[in-house]
Coordinates of N, CA and C in Angstrom, one line a residue:
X149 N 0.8 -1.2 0.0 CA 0.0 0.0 0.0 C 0.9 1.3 0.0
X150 N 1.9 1.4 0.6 CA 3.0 2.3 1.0 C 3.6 2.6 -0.2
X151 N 3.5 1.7 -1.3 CA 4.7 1.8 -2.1 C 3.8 2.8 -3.7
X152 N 2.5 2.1 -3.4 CA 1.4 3.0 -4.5 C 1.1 4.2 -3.9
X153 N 1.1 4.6 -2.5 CA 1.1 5.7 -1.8 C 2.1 7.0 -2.3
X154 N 3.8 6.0 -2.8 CA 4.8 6.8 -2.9 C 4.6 7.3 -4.6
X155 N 4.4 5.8 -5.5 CA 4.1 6.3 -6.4 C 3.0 7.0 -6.9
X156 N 2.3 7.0 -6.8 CA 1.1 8.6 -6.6 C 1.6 9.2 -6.7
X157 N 2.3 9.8 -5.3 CA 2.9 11.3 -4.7 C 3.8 11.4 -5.8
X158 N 4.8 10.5 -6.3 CA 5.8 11.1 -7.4 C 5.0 11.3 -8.7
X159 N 4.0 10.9 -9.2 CA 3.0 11.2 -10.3 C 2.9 12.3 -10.0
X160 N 1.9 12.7 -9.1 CA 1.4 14.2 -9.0 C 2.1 15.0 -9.0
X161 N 4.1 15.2 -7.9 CA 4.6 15.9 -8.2 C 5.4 16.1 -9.8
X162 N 6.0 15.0 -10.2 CA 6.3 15.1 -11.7 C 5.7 15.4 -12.9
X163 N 4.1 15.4 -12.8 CA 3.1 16.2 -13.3 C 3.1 17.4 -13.0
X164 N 3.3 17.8 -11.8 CA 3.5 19.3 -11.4 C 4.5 19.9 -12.1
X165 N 5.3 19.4 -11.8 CA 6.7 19.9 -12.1 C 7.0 20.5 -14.0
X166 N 6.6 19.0 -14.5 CA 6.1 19.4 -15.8 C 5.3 20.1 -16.4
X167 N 3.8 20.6 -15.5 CA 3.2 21.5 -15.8 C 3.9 23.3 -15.4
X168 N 4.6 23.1 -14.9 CA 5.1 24.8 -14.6 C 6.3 24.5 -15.9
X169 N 7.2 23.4 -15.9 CA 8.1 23.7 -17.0 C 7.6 24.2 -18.7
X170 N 6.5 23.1 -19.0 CA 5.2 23.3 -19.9 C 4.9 24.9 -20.4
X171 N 4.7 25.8 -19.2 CA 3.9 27.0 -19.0 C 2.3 26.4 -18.7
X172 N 1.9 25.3 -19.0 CA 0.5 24.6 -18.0 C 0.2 25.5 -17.3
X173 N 0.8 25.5 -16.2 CA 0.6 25.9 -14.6 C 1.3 27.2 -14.4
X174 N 1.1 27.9 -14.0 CA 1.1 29.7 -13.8 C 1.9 29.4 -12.3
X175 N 3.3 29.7 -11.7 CA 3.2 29.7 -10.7 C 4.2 31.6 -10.0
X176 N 3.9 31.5 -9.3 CA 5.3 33.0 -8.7 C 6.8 32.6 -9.4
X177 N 7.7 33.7 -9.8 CA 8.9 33.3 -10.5 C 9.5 32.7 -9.4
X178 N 9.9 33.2 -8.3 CA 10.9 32.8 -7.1 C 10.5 31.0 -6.8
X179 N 9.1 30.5 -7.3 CA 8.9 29.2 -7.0 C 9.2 28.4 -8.3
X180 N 9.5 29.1 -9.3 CA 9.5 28.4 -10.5 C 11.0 28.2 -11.0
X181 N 11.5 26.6 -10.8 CA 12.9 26.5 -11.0 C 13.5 26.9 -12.2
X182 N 12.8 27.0 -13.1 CA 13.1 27.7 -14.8 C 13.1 29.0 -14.4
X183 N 12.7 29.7 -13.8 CA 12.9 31.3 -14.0 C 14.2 31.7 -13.8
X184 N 14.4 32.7 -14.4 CA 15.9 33.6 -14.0 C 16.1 33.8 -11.9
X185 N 16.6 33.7 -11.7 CA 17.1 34.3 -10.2 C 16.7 35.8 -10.2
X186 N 15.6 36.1 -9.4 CA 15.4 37.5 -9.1 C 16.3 37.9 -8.0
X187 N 17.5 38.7 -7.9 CA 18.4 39.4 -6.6 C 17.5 40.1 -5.8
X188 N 16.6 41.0 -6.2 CA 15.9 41.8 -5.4 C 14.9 40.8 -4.4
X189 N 14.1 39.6 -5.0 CA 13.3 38.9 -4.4 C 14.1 38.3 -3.0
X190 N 13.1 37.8 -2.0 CA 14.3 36.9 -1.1 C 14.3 35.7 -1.0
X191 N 15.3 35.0 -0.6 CA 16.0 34.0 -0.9 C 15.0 32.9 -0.2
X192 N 14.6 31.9 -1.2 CA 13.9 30.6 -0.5 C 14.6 29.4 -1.0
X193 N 13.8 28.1 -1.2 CA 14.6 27.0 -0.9 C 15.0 26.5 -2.1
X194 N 15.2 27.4 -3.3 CA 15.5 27.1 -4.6 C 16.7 28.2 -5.3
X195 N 16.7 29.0 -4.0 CA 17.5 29.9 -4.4 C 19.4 29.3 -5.1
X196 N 19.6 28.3 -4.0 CA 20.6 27.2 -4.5 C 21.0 27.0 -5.2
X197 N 19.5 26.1 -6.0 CA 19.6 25.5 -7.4 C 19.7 26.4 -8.7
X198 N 19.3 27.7 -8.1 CA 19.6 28.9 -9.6 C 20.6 29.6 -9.6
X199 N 21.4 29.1 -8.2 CA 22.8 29.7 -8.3 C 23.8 29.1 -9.2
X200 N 22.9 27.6 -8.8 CA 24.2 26.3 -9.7 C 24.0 26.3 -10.9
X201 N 22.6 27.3 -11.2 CA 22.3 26.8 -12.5 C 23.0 27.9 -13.6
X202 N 23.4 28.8 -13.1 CA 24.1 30.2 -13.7 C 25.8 30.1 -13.9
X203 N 26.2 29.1 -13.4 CA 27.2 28.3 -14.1 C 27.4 28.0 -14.9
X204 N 26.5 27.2 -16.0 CA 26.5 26.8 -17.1 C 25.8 27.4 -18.0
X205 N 25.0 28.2 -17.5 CA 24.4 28.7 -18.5 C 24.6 30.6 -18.7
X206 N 25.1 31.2 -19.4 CA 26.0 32.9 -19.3 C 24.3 33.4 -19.3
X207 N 24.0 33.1 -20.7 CA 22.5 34.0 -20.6 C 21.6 34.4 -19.5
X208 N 21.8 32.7 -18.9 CA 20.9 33.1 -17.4 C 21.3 33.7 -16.7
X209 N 22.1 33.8 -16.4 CA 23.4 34.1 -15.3 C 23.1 36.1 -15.9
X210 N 23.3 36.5 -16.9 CA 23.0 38.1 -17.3 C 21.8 38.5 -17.1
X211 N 20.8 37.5 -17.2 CA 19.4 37.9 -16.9 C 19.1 38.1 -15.1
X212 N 20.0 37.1 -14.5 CA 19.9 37.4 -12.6 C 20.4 38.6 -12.6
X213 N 21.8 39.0 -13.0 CA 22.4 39.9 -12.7 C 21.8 41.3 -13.4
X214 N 21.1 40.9 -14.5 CA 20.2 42.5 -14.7 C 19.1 42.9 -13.7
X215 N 18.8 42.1 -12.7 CA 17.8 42.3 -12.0 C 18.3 42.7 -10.1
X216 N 19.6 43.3 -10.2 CA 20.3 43.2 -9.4 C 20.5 45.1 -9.6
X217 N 21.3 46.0 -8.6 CA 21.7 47.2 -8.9 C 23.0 47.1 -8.5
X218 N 23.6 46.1 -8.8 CA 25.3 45.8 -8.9 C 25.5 46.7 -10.8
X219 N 26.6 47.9 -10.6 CA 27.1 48.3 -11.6 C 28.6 47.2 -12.1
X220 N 28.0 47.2 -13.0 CA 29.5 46.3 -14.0 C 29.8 46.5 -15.1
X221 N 31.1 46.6 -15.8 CA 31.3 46.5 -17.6 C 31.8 45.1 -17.6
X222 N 31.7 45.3 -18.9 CA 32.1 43.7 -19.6 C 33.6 43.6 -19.7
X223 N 34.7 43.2 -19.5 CA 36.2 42.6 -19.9 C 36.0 42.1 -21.2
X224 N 37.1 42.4 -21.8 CA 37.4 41.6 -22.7 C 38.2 40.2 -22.3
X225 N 37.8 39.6 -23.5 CA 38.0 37.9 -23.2 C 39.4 37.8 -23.1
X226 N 40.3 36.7 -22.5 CA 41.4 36.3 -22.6 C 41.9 34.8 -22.8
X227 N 41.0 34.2 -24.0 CA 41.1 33.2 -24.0 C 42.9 32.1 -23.9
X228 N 43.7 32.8 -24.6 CA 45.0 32.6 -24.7 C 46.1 32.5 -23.5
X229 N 45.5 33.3 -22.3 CA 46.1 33.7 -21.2 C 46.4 32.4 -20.4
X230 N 47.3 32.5 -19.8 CA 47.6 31.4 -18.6 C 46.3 30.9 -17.7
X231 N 46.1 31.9 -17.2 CA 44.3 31.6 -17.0 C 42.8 32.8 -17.6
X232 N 42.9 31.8 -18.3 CA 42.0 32.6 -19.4 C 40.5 32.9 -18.6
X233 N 40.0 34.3 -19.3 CA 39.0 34.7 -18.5 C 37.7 34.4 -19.6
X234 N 37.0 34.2 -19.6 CA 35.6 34.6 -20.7 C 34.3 35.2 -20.2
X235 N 34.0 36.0 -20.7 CA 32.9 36.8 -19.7 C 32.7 37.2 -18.8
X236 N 34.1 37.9 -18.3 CA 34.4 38.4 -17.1 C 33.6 39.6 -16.8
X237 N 33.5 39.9 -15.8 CA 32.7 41.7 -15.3 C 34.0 42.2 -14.4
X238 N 33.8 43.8 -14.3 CA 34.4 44.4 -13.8 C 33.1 45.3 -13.0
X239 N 33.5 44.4 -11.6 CA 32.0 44.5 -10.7 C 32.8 46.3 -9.6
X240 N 32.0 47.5 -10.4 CA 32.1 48.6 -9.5 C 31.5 49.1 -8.6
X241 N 30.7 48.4 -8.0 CA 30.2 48.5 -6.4 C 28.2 48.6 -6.7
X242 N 27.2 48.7 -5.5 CA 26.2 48.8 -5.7 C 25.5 50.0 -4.5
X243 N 24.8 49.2 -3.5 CA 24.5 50.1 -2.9 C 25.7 50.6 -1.6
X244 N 26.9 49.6 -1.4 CA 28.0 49.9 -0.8 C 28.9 49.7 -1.7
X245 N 29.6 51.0 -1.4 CA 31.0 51.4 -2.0 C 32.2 50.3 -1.8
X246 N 32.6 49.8 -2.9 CA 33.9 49.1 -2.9 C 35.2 49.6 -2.8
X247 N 36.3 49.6 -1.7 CA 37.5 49.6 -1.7 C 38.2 49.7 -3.2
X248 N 38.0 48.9 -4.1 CA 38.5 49.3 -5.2 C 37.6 47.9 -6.2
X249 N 37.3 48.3 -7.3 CA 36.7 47.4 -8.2 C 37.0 46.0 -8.2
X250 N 36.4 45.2 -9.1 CA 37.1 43.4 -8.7 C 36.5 43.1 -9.9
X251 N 37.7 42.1 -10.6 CA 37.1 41.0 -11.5 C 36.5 40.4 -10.9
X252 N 35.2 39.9 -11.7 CA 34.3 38.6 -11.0 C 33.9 37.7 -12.4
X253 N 33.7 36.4 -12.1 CA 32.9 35.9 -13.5 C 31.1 36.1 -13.1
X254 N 30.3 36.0 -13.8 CA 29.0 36.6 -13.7 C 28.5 35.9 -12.4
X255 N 28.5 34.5 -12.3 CA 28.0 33.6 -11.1 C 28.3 34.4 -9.9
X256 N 30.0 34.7 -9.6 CA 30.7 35.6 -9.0 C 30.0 37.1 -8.1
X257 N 29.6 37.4 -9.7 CA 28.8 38.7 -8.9 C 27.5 38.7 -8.8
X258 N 26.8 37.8 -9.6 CA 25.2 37.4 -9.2 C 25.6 37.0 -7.1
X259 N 26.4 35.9 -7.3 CA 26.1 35.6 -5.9 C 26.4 36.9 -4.9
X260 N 27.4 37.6 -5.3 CA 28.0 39.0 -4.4 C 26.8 39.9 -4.4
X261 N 25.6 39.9 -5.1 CA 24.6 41.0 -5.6 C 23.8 40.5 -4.3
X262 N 24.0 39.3 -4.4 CA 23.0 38.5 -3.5 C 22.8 38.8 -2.1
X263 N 24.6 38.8 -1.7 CA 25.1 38.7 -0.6 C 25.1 40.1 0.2
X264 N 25.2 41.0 -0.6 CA 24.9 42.5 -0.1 C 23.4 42.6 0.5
X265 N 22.6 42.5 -0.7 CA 21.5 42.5 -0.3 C 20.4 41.7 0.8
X266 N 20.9 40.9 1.2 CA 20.2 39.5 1.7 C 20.5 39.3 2.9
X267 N 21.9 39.4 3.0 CA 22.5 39.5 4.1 C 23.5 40.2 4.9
X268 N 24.1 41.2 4.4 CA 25.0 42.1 4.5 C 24.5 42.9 5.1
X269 N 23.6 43.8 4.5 CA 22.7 44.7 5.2 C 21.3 45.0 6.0
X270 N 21.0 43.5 6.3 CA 20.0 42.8 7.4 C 21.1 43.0 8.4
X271 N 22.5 42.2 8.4 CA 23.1 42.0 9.7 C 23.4 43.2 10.3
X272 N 23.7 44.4 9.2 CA 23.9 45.5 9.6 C 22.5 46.1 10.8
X273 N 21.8 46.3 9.9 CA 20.7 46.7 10.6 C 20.5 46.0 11.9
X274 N 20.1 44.7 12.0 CA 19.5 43.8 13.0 C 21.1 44.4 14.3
X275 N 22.4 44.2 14.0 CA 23.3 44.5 15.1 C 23.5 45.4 15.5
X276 N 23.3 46.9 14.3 CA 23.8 48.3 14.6 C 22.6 49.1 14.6
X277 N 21.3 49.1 13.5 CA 20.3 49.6 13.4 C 21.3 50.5 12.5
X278 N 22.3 50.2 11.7 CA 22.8 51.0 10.2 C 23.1 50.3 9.2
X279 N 23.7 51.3 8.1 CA 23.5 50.2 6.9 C 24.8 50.6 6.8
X280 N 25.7 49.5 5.9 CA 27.0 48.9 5.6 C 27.0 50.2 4.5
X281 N 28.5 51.1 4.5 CA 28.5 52.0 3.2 C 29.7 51.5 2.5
X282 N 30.6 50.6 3.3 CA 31.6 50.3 2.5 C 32.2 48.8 2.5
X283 N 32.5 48.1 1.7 CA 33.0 47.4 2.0 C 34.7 46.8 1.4
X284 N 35.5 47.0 1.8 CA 37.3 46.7 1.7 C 37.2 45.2 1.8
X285 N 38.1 45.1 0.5 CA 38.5 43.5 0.2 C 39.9 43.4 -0.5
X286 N 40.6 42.1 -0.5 CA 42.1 42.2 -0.8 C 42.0 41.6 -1.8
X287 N 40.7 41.4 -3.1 CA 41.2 41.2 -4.3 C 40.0 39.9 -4.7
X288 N 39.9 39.6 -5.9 CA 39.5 38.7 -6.8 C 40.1 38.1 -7.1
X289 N 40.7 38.5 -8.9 CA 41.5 37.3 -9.5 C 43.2 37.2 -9.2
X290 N 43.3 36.6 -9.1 CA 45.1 36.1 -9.2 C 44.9 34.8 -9.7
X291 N 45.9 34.7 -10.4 CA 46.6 33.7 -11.5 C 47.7 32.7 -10.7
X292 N 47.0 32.3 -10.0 CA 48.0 31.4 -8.9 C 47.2 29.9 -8.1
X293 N 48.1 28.9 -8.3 CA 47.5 27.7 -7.2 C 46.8 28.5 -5.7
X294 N 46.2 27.3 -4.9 CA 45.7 27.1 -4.0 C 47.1 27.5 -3.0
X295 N 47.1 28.6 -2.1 CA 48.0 29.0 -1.2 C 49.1 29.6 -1.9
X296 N 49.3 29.7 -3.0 CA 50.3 30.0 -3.8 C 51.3 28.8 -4.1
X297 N 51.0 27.5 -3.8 CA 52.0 26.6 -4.4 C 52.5 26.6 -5.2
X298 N 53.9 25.9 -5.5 CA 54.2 25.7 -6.7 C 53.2 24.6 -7.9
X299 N 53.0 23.8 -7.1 CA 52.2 22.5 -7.4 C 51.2 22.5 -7.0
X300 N 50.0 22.3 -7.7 CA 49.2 21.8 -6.7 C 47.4 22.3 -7.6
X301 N 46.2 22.5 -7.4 CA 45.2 22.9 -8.2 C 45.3 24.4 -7.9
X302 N 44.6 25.1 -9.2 CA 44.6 26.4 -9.1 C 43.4 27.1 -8.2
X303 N 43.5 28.1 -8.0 CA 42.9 28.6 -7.1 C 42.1 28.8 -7.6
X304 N 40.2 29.1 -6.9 CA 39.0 29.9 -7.2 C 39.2 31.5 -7.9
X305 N 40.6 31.6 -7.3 CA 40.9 33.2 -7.7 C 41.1 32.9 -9.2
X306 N 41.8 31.9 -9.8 CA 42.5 32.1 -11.2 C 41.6 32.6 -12.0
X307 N 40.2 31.8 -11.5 CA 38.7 32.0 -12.9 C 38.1 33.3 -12.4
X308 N 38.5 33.7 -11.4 CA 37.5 35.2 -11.1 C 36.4 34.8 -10.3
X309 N 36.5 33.7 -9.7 CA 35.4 33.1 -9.1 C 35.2 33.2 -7.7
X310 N 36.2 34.1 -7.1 CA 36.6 34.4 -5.5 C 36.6 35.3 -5.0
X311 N 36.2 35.9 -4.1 CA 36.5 37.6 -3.7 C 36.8 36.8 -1.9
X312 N 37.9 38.2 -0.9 CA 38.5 37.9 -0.3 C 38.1 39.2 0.3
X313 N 37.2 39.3 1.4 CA 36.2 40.3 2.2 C 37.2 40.5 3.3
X314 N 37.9 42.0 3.6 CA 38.5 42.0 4.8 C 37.6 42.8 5.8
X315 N 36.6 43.9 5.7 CA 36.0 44.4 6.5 C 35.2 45.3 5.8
X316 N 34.6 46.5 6.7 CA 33.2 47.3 6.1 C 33.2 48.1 7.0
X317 N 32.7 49.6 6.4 CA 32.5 50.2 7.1 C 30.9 50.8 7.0
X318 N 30.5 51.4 8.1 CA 28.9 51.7 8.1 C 29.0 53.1 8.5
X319 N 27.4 53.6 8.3 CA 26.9 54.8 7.9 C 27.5 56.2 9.1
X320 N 27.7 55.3 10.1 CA 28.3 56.2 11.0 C 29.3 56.7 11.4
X321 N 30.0 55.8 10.3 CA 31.2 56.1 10.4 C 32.7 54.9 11.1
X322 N 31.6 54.1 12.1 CA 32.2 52.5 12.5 C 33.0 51.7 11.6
X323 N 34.3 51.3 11.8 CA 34.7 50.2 10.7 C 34.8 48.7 11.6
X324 N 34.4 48.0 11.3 CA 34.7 46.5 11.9 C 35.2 46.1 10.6
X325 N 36.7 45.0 11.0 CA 37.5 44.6 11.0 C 38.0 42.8 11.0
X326 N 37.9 42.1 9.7 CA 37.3 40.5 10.0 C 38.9 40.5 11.0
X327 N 40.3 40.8 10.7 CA 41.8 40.3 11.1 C 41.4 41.2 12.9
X328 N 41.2 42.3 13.1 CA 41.2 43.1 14.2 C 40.0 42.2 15.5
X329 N 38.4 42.0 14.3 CA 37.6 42.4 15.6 C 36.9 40.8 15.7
X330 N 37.6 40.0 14.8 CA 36.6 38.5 14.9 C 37.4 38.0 16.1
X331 N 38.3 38.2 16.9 CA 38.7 37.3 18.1 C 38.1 38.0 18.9
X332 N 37.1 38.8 19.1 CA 37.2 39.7 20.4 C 35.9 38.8 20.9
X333 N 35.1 39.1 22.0 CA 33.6 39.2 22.4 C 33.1 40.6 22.3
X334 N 32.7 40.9 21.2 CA 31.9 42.1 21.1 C 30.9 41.8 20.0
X335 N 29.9 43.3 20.2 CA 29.2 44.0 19.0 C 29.6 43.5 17.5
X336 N 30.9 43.8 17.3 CA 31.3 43.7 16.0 C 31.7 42.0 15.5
X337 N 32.2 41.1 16.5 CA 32.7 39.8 16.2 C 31.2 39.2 16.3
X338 N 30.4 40.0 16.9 CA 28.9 39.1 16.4 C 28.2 39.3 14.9
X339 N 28.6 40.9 14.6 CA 28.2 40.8 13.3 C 29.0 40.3 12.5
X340 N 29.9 40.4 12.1 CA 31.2 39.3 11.5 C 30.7 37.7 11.4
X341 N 30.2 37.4 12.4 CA 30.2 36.1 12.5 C 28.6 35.9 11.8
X342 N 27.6 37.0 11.8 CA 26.2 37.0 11.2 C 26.6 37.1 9.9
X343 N 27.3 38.0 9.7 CA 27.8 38.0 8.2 C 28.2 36.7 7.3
X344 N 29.2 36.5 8.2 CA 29.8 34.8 7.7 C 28.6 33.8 7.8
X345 N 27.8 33.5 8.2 CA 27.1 32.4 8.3 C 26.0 32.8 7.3
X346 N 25.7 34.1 7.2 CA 24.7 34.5 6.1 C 25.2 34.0 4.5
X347 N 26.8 34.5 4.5 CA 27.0 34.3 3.1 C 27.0 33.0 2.6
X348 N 27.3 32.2 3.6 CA 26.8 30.2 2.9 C 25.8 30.5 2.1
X349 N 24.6 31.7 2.4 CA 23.4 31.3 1.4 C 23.6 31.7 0.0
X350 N 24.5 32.5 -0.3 CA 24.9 33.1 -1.3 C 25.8 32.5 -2.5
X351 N 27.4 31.9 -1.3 CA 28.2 31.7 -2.1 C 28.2 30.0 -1.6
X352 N 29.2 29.3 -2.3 CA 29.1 28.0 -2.4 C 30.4 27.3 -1.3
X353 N 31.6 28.5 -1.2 CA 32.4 28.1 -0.2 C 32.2 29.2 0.8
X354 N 32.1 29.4 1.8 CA 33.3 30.4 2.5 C 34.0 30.1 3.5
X355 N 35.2 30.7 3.7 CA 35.9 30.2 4.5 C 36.1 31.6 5.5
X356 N 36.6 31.5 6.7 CA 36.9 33.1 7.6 C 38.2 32.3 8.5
X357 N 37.9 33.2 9.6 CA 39.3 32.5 10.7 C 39.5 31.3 11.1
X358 N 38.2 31.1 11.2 CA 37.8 29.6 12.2 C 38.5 28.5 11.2
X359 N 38.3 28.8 9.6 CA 39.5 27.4 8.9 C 40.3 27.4 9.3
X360 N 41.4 28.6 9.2 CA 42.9 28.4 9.1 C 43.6 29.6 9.2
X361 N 44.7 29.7 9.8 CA 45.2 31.0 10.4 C 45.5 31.4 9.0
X362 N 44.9 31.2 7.5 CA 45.7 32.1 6.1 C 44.4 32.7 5.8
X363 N 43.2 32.1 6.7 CA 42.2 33.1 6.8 C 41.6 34.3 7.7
X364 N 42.7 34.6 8.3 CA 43.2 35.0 9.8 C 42.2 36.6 9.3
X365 N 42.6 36.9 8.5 CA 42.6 38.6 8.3 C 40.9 38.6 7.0
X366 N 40.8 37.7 6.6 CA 39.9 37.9 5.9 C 38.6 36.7 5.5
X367 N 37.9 37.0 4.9 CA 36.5 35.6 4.6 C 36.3 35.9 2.9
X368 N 37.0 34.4 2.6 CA 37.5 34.0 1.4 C 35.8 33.4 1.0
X369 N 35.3 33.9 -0.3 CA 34.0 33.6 -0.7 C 34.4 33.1 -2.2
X370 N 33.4 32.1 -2.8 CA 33.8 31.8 -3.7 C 32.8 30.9 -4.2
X371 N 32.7 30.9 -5.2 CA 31.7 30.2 -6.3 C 32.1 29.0 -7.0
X372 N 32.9 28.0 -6.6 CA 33.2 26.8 -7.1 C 32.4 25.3 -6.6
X373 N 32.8 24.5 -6.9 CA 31.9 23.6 -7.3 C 31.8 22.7 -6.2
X374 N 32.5 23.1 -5.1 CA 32.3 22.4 -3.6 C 31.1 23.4 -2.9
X375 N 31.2 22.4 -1.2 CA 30.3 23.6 -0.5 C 31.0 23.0 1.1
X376 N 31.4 24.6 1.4 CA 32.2 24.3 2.6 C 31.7 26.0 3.3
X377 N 31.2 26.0 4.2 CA 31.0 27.1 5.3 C 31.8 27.0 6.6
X378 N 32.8 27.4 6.8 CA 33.6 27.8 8.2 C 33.7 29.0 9.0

C-alpha cells in the first residue's frame, strides 16, 4: 500500500513539475525552478539551485544579474592567457562602496549581488540599526595555485570566481574589522560572525578564521563547485 502511496505522490509531483516547465501551470517566478534568479526577491529553498544553475548557463546568469543594482562592464575575453577569462565583469560597487573594483565571473557577482543585499545589510541593521556604506577586500583574480604553491590545483581566484572580504565600514562612520575584531567578544565579532554564516546562502564556499590561520585577516568567498562554510 505504502509503495502505490509513494508512487502517486511522485506522479502528482512530476506532473507538477512538468506543468510549470510546460507553461500549464502559472506559478510566482521565485517558485519556478526555470525562472531567471530574481536578486531583489528573497531567498527561499531554490535559491541554491539557480545559483548552480548560472554556471552553465552565461544568458541566465546576465538575466539574474540585470535584476540586481550591482554596476558592471564587460572585460574583454582572454582566451589565450595562462588563466584565461571569458565573460568576465568588472564588478564597480552597488549600494556599498567598494575599496576598489574586482574582477568577477557573472556567477561571481550574481552571488555578491546577492550577498549585499540579503544578508549584509539585514546583519547591519539587525546588530547596529545601520547600513554597511563600505566594503574593503584584498582582491578577486590572481593567476595562482591554492595557497600559492608551486604544485598543486589552481585557485577559485584564477577564474575570477573568489573575492577575499576584509572588513566594512557603516553609515556612521564604524569600521569593523574581519583580522582586528573576529577574536574579540563584542558588538562587531557578532556581526562578522552574522555576516559569515549568512553568506553560505549566497556563495558556495566560504571560509573566515575559524579554517585556518591564512584566513586570519579575511572571509575568502567563492563560487566553485564544492560547498564548505567555516
Amino acid at each position: 500500500m505504502g509503495r502505490w502511496i509513494a508512487l502517486l505522490l511522485l506522479l502528482i509531483v512530476g506532473g507538477a513539475l512538468l506543468s510549470v516547465w510546460r507553461g500549464w501551470l502559472e506559478v510566482p517566478p521565485q517558485w519556478n525552478p526555470w525562472a531567471p534568479l530574481d536578486v531583489k526577491a528573497a531567498p527561499n529553498w531554490l535559491t541554491g539551485y539557480k545559483l548552480m544553475s548560472l554556471r552553465s548557463d552565461p544568458q541566465l546568469c546576465a538575466q539574474a544579474l540585470s535584476s540586481s543594482e550591482l554596476r558592471v562592464t564587460r572585460q574583454s575575453d582572454s582566451p589565450d592567457a595562462k588563466c584565461p577569462l571569458i565573460g568576465a565583469l568588472r564588478v564597480q560597487g552597488g549600494e556599498v562602496v567598494l575599496s576598489s573594483s574586482f574582477l568577477a565571473s557573472c556567477p561571481l557577482a550574481v552571488a555578491y549581488a546577492l550577498f549585499e543585499r540579503h544578508t549584509l545589510q539585514p546583519a547591519a541593521q539587525a546588530v547596529y540599526g545601520e547600513k554597511v556604506v563600505r566594503l574593503d577586500h584584498l582582491g578577486s583574480f590572481a593567476c595562482r595555485n591554492i595557497y600559492n604553491r608551486e604544485n598543486g590545483a589552481l585557485s577559485r581566484h584564477a577564474s575570477a570566481d573568489a573575492l577575499d572580504i576584509a572588513g566594512f565600514r557603516l553609515a556612521d562612520g564604524r569600521t569593523v574589522s574581519v583580522l582586528k575584531d573576529w577574536p574579540k567578544q563584542s558588538q562587531d565579532a557578532a556581526f562578522l560572525r552574522q555576516v559569515r554564516d549568512g553568506a553560505c546562502e549566497a556563495f558556495s564556499v566560504v571560509l573566515s578564521p575559524d579554517y585556518n590561520a591564512a584566513h586570519r585577516n579575511h572571509f575568502h568567498v567563492d563560487v566553485g563547485r564544492w560547498s564548505v562554510c567555516r
